[in-house]
Coordinates of C-alpha atoms in Angstrom, one line a residue:
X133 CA 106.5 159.5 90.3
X134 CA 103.9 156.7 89.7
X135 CA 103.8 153.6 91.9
X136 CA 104.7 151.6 88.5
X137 CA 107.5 153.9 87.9
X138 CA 108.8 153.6 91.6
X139 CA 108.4 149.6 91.4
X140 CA 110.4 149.9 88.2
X141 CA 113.2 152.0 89.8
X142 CA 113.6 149.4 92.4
X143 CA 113.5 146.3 90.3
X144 CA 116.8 148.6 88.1
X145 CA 118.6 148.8 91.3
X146 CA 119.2 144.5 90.5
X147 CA 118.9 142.1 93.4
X148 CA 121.5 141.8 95.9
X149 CA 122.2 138.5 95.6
X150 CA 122.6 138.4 91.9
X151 CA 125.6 140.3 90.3
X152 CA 125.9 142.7 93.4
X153 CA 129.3 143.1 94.9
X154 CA 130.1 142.6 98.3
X155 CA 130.1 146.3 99.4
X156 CA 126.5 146.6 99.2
X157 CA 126.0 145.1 103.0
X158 CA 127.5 147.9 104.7
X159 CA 125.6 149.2 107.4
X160 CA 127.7 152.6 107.4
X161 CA 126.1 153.5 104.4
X162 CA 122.6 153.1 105.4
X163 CA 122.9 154.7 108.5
X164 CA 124.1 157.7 106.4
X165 CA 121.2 157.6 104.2
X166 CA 119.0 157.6 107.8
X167 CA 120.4 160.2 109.4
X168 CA 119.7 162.4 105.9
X169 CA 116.0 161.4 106.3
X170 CA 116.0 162.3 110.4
X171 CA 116.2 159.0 111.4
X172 CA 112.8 157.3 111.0
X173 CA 114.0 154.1 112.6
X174 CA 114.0 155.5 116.2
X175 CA 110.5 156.5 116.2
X176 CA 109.0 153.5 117.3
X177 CA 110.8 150.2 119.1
X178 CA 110.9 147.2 117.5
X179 CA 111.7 143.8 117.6
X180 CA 114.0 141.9 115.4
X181 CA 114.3 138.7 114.3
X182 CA 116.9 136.6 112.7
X183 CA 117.7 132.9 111.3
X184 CA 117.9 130.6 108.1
X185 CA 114.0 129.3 108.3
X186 CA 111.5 130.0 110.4
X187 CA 112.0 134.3 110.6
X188 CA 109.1 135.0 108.6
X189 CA 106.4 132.9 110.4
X190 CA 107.8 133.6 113.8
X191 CA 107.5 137.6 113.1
X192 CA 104.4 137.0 111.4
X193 CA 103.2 135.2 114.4
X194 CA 104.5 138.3 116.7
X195 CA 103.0 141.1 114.9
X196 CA 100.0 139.2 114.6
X197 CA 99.8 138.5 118.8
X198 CA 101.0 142.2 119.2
X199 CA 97.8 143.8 116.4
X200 CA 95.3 141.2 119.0
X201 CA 97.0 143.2 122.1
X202 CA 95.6 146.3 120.5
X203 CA 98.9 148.0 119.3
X204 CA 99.5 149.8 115.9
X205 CA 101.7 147.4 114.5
X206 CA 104.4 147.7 111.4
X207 CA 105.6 144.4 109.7
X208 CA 108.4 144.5 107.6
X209 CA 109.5 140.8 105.5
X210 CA 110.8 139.8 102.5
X211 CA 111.1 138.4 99.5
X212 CA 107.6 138.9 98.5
X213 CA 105.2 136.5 96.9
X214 CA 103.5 138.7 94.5
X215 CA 103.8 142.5 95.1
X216 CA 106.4 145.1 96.7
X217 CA 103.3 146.4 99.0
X218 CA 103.7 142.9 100.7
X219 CA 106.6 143.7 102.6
X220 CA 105.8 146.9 104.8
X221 CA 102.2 146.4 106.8
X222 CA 100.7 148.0 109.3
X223 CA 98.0 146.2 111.4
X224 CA 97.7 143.6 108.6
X225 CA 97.6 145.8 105.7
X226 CA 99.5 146.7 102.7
X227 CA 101.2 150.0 101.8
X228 CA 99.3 151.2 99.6
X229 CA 100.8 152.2 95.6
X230 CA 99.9 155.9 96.2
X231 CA 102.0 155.7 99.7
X232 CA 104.8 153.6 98.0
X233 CA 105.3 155.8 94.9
X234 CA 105.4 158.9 97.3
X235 CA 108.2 157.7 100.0
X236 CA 110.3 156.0 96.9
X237 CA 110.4 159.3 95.3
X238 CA 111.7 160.9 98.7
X239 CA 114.0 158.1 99.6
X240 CA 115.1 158.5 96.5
X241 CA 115.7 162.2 95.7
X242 CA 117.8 161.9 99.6
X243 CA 119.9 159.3 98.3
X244 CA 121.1 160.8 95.3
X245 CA 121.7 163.9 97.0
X246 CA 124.5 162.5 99.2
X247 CA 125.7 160.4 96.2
X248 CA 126.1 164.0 94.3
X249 CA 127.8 165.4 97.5
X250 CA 130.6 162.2 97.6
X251 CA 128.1 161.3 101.2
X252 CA 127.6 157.6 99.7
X253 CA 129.8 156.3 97.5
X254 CA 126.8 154.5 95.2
X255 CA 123.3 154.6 95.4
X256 CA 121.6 152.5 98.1
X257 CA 121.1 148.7 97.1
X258 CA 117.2 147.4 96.5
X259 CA 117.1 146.5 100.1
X260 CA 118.4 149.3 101.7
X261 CA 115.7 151.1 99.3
X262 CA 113.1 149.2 100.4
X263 CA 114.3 149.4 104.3
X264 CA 114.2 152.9 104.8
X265 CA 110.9 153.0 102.9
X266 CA 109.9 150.7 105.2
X267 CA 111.1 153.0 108.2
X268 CA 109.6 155.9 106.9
X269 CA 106.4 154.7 106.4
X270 CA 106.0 153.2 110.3
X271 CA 107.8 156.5 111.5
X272 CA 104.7 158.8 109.8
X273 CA 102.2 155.8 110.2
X274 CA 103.3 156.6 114.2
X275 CA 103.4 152.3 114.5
X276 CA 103.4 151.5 118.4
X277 CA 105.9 149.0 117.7
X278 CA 107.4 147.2 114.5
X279 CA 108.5 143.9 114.0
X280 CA 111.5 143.7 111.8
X281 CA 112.6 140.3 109.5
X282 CA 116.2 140.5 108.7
X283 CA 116.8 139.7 104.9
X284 CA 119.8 138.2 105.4
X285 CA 122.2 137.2 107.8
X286 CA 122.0 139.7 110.5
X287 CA 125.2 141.7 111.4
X288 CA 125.8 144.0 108.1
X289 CA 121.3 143.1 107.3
X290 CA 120.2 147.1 106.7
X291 CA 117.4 146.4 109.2
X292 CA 120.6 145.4 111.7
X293 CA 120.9 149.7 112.3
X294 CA 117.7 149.6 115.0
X295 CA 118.6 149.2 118.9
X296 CA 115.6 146.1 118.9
X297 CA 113.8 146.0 122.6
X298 CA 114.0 142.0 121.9
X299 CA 116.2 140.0 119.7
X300 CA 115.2 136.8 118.3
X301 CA 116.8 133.9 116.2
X302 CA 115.2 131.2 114.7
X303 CA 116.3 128.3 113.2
X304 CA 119.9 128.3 111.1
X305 CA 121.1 126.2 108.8
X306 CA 123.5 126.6 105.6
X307 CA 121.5 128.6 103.1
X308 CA 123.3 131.8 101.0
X309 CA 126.9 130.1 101.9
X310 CA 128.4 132.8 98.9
X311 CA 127.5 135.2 101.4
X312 CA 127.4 134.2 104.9
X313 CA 129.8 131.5 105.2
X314 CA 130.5 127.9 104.6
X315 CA 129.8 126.0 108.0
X316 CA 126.5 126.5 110.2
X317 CA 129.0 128.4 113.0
X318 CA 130.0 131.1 110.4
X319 CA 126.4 131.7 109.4
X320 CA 125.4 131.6 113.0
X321 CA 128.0 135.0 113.6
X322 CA 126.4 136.5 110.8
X323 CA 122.7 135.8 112.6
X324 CA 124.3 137.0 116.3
X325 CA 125.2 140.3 114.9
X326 CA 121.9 141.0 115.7
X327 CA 121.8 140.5 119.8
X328 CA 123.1 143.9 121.8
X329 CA 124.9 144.2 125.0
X330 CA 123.1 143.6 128.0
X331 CA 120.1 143.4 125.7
X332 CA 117.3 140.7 125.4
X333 CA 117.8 137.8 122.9
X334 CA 115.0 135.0 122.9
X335 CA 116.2 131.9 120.7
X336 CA 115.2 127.9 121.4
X337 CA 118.6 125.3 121.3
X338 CA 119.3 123.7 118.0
X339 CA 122.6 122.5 116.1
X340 CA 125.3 122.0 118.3
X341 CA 127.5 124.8 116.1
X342 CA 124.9 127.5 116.4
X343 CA 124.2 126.8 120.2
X344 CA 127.6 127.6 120.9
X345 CA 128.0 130.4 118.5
X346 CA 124.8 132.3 120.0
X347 CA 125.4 131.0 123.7
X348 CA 129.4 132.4 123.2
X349 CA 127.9 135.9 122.1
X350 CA 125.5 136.5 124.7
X351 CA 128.0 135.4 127.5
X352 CA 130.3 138.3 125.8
X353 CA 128.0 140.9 125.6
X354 CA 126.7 140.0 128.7
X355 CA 122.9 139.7 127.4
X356 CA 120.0 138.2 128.2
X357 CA 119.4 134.8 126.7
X358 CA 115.8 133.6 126.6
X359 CA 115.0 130.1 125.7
X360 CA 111.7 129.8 124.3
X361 CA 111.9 125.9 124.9
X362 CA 108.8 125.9 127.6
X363 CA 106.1 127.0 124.9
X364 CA 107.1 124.4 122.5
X365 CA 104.2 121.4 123.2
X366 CA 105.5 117.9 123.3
X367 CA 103.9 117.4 119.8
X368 CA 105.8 113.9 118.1
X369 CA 104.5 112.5 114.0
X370 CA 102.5 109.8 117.1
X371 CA 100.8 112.8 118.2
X372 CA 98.4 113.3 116.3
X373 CA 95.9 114.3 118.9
X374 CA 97.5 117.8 118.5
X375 CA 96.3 118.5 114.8
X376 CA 92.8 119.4 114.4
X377 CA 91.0 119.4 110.9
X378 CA 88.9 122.6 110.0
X379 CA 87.4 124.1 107.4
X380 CA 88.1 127.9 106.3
X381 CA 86.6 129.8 103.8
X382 CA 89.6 130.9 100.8
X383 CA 89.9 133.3 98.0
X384 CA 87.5 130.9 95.8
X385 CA 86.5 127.7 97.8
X386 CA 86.1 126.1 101.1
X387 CA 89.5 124.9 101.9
X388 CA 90.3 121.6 104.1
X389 CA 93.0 122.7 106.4
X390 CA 94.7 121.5 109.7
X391 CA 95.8 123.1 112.6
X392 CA 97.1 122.3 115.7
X393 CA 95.5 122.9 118.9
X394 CA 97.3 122.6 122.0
X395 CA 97.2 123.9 126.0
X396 CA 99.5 125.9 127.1
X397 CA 101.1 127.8 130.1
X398 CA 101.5 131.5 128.8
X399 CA 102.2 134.2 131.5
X400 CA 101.1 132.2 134.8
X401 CA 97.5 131.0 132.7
X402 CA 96.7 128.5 130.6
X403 CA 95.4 129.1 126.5
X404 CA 94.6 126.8 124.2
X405 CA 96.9 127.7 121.0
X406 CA 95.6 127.2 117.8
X407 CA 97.4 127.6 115.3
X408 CA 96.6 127.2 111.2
X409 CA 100.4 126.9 110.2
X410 CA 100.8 123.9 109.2
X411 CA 104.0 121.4 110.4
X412 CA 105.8 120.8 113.6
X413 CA 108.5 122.7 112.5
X414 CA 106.4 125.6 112.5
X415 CA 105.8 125.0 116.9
X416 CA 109.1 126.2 117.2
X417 CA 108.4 129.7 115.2
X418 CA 105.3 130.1 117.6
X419 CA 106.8 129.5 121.2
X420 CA 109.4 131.7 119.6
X421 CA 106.6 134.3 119.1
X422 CA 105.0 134.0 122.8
X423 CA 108.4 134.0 124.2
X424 CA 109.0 137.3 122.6
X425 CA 105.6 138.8 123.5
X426 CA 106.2 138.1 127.0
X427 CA 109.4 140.0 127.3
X428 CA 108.1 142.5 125.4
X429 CA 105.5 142.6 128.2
X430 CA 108.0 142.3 131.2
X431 CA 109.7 145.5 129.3
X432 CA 106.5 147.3 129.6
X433 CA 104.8 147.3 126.6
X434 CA 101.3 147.1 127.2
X435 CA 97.9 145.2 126.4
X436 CA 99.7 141.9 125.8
X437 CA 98.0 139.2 127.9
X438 CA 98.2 135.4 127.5
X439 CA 94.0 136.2 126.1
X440 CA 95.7 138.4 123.2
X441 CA 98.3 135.6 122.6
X442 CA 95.6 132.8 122.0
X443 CA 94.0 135.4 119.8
X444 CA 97.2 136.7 117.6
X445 CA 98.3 133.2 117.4
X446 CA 94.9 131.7 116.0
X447 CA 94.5 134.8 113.5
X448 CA 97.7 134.4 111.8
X449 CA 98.1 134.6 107.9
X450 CA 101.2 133.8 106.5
X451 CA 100.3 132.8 102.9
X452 CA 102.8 130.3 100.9
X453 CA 103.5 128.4 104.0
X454 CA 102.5 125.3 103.4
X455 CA 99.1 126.8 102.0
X456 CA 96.1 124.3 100.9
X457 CA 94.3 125.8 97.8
X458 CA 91.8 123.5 96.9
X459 CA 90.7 122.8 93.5
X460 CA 87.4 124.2 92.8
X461 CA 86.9 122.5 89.4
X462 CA 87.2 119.1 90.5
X463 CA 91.1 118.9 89.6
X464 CA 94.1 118.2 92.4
X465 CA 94.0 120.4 95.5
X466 CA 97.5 122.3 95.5
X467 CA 99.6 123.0 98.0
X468 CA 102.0 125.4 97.9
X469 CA 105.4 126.0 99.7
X470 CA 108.1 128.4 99.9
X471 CA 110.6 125.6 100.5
X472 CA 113.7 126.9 99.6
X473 CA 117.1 125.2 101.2
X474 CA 117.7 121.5 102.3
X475 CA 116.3 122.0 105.6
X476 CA 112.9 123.6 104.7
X477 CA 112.7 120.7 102.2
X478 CA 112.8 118.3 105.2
X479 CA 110.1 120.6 107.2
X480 CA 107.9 120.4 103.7
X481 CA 108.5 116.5 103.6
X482 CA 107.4 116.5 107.1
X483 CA 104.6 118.0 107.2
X484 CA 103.4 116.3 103.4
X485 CA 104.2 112.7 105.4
X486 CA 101.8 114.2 108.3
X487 CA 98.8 115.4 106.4
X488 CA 99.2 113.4 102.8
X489 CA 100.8 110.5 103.6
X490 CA 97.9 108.2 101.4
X491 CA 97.7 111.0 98.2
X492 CA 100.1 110.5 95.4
X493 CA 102.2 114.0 95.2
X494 CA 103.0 115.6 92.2
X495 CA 105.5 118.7 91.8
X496 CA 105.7 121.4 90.7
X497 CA 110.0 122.5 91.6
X498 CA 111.6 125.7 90.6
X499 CA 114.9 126.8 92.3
X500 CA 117.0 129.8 92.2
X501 CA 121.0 128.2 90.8
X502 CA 123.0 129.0 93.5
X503 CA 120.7 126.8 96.0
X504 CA 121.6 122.9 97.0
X505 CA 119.0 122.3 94.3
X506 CA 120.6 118.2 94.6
X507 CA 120.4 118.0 98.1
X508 CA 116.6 119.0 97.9
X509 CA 115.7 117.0 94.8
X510 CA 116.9 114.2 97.5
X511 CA 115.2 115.0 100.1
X512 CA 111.6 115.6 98.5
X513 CA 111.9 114.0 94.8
X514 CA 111.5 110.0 95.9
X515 CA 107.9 111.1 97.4
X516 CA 106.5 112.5 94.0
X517 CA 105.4 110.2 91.5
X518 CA 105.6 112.8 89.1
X519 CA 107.7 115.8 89.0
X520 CA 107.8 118.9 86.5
X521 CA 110.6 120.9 87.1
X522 CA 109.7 124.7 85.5
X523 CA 111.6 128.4 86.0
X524 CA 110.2 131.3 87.7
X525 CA 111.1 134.4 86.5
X526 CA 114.0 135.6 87.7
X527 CA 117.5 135.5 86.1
X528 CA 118.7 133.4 89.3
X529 CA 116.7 130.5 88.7
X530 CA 118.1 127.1 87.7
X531 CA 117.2 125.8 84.0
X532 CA 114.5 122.4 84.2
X533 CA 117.4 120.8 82.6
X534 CA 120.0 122.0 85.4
X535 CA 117.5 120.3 87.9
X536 CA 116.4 117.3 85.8
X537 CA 120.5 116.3 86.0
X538 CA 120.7 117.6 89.9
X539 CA 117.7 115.0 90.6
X540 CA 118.4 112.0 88.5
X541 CA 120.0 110.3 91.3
X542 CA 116.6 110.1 93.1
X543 CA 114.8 107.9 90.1
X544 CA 111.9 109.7 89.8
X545 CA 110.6 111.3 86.9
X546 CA 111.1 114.4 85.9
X547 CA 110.0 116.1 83.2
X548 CA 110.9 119.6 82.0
X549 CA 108.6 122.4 81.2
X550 CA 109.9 126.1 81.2
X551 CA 106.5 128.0 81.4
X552 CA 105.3 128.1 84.9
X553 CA 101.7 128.3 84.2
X554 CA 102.5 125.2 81.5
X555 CA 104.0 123.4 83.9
X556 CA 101.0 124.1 86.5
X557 CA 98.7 122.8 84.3
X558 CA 100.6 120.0 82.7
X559 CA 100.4 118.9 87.1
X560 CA 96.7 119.3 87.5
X561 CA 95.9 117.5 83.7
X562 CA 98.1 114.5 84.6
X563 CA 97.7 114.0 88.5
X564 CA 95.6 111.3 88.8
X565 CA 92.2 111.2 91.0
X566 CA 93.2 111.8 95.3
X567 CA 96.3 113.2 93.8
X568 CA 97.9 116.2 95.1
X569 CA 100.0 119.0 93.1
X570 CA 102.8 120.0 96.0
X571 CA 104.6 123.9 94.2
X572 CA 107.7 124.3 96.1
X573 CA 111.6 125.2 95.3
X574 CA 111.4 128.8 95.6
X575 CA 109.3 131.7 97.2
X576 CA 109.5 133.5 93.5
X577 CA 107.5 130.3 91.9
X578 CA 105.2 130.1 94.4
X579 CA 104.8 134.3 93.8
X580 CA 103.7 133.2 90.5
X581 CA 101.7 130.6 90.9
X582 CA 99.4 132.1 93.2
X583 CA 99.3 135.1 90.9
X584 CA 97.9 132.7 88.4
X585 CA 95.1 130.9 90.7
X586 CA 94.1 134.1 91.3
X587 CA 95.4 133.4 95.2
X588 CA 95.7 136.6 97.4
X589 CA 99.4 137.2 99.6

């Protein structure tokens, strides 16, 4: 099978979260499908990590502290930005189409074997496809240790059938309610369903309904609770001796950026963190990350020192996070964002207030329907002076017109253009000179807008 083929098969299995029933999260099923393929998920440890925003960057961070420690590392996230590849890497770097297209066809050919024999009762969902590619492809790769993202929720998440060395959970907040739950406690369960008995869990204290969800599960299983709360710098918006301008070279210009810079006690000695992702809210997914590395340590796994945690830390790449791309034509820099619930919106409008707080912000918004599209357009529409809402492409997303009506309380004006790469440059034609084009709204338009500036994931 060819890797188009095998990216094809995938994209027919439908997305989860669009007309999929229920009875696709079922972690029964996938551990059948494992223990067909010899059960590739206990060949190396791992560490996995939970929660609403923040997951991503935090495992980032960890496999990126854990690659500077010298180990093999896997790295499995989702959604992508671009390409399938993105989400399995080892020590940085994609699987490649050749590798894909060969696992697919084996994960593949396994699965419909137990369908045929009444094993599974359907074939396994996109995710679970992708998952136990994923597993394979560390297992053979003979990865020292993996860091696992959870898609979603936690407790039925198919990456939820490893026994983690550490557990982490990062920030929750109501995001997929359809799915999870209604109220920030219910989700919460879902993202607990994650820690193991007796086991490590690190996490840092947030809303009151989560604190008491996560505190109440690790009391019953009798875990370890580890509060990352001593790595998180007293950075406040006064602070703003903390964030450092720099210059780094891009895919196709010298790029302004910030990043803060910080001392720190790690492991009984002091580093100086640097770290290029942009926000405060993004302190918390680091000190998540160092907390997790030094349990990992205390567990025995070895080269991590607080030398390689300075390092990992300051070499992180986590593209579409609050990414600068700046205009090598003489048009608006852009800034791109994978903003995609009411409280990444308020970590976007944070960090925008922090850095841009003088520029004139135009948007680009995209968002998939069954977000709180309103409670976003709220929260970041009054600092546009110009907004052009657009849809990505993906039968989720919300019309312009369904957002245009969802953000007319906020006054600002929005205009409707379908075509992303219309819309895109409708933004940089009309911004006006020190303005800045801000794409946000959805991971799947910022996938395609970085496809068309020719931006690497």
């Amino acid at each position: 099978m060819s890797y188009e083929t095998a990216v094809a098969s995938m994209f027919a299995l439908g997305h989860e979260l669009a007309q999929t029933p229920s009875h696709k999260f079922d972690l029964a099923h996938m551990r059948v499908l494992l223990r067909a393929m010899d059960h590739p998920e206990r060949a190396f440890p791992s560490v996995l990590i939970a929660g609403t925003n923040g997951k991503g960057s935090t495992a980032a961070t960890l496999a990126s502290i854990l690659r500077a420690s010298g180990l093999k590392t896997g790295l499995y996230t989702s959604p992508h930005l671009v390409r399938l590849n993105e989400r399995i890497r080892i020590n940085g770097v994609e699987i490649s189409d050749e590798h894909f297209a060969r696992l697919h066809s084996e994960v593949d050919r396994v699965a419909e074997r137990l369908v045929a024999a009444g094993e599974l009762p359907w074939h396994p969902s996109f995710f679970e496809m992708m998952t136990a590619i994923a597993f394979l492809q560390f297992a053979r790769e003979q990865v020292q240790i993996a860091v696992l993202e959870v898609g979603m929720g936690g407790r039925l998440d198919a990456t939820n059938v490893v026994e983690p060395l550490v557990s982490v959970i990062a920030d929750i907040s109501l995001d997929h309610q359809k799915f999870l739950g209604d109220t920030v406690s219910e989700i919460a369960r879902e993202k607990a369903g994650i820690i193991r008995p007796g086991a490590v869990v690190v996490t840092l204290p947030q809303q009151p309904e989560a604190n008491d969800v996560i505190g109440n599960t690790i009391l019953d299983l009798q875990a370890v609770g580890v509060s990352a709360v001593q790595y998180v710098p007293p950075v406040s918006p006064a602070s703003a001796q903390y964030l450092v301008p720099s210059t780094r070279q891009t895919d196709n210009a010298q790029a302004q950026i910030a990043f803060y810079r910080y001392p720190l006690q790690v492991m009984g000695e002091e580093i100086l963190v640097e770290s290029p992702l942009t926000g405060r809210h993004q302190l918390r997914n680091v000190a998540l990350a160092i907390a997790a590395a030094e349990e990992l340590h205390k567990k025995g796994v070895t080269g991590i020192t607080p030398q390689s945690i300075a390092q990992g830390i300051r070499q992180t790449s986590w593209p579409g996070r609050f990414q600068v791309l700046p205009a090598g034509d003489g048009g608006p820099d852009v800034v791109l964002d994978v903003a995609h619930n009411p409280a990444g919106a308020w970590a976007l409008r944070s960090a925008l207030s922090e850095r841009y707080d003088d520029r004139p912000l135009v948007f680009v918004f995209g968002a998939m329907r069954d977000k709180a599209i309103s409670e976003m357009t709220e929260i970041l529409f009054p600092l546009a002076v110009r907004v052009i809402a657009t849809r990505p492409d993906n039968p989720r997303a919300a019309a312009p017109e369904e957002i245009q009506q969802a953000g007319s309380r906020t006054g600002a004006e929005i205009e409707a253009i379908p075509d992303v790469r219309a819309a895109l440059e409708h933004a940089r034609a009309s911004a006006e000179t020190g303005a800045l084009v801000v794409v946000t709204g959805s991971i799947y338009l910022v996938g395609e807008v970085m496809q068309i500036l020719g931006a690497s994931a």
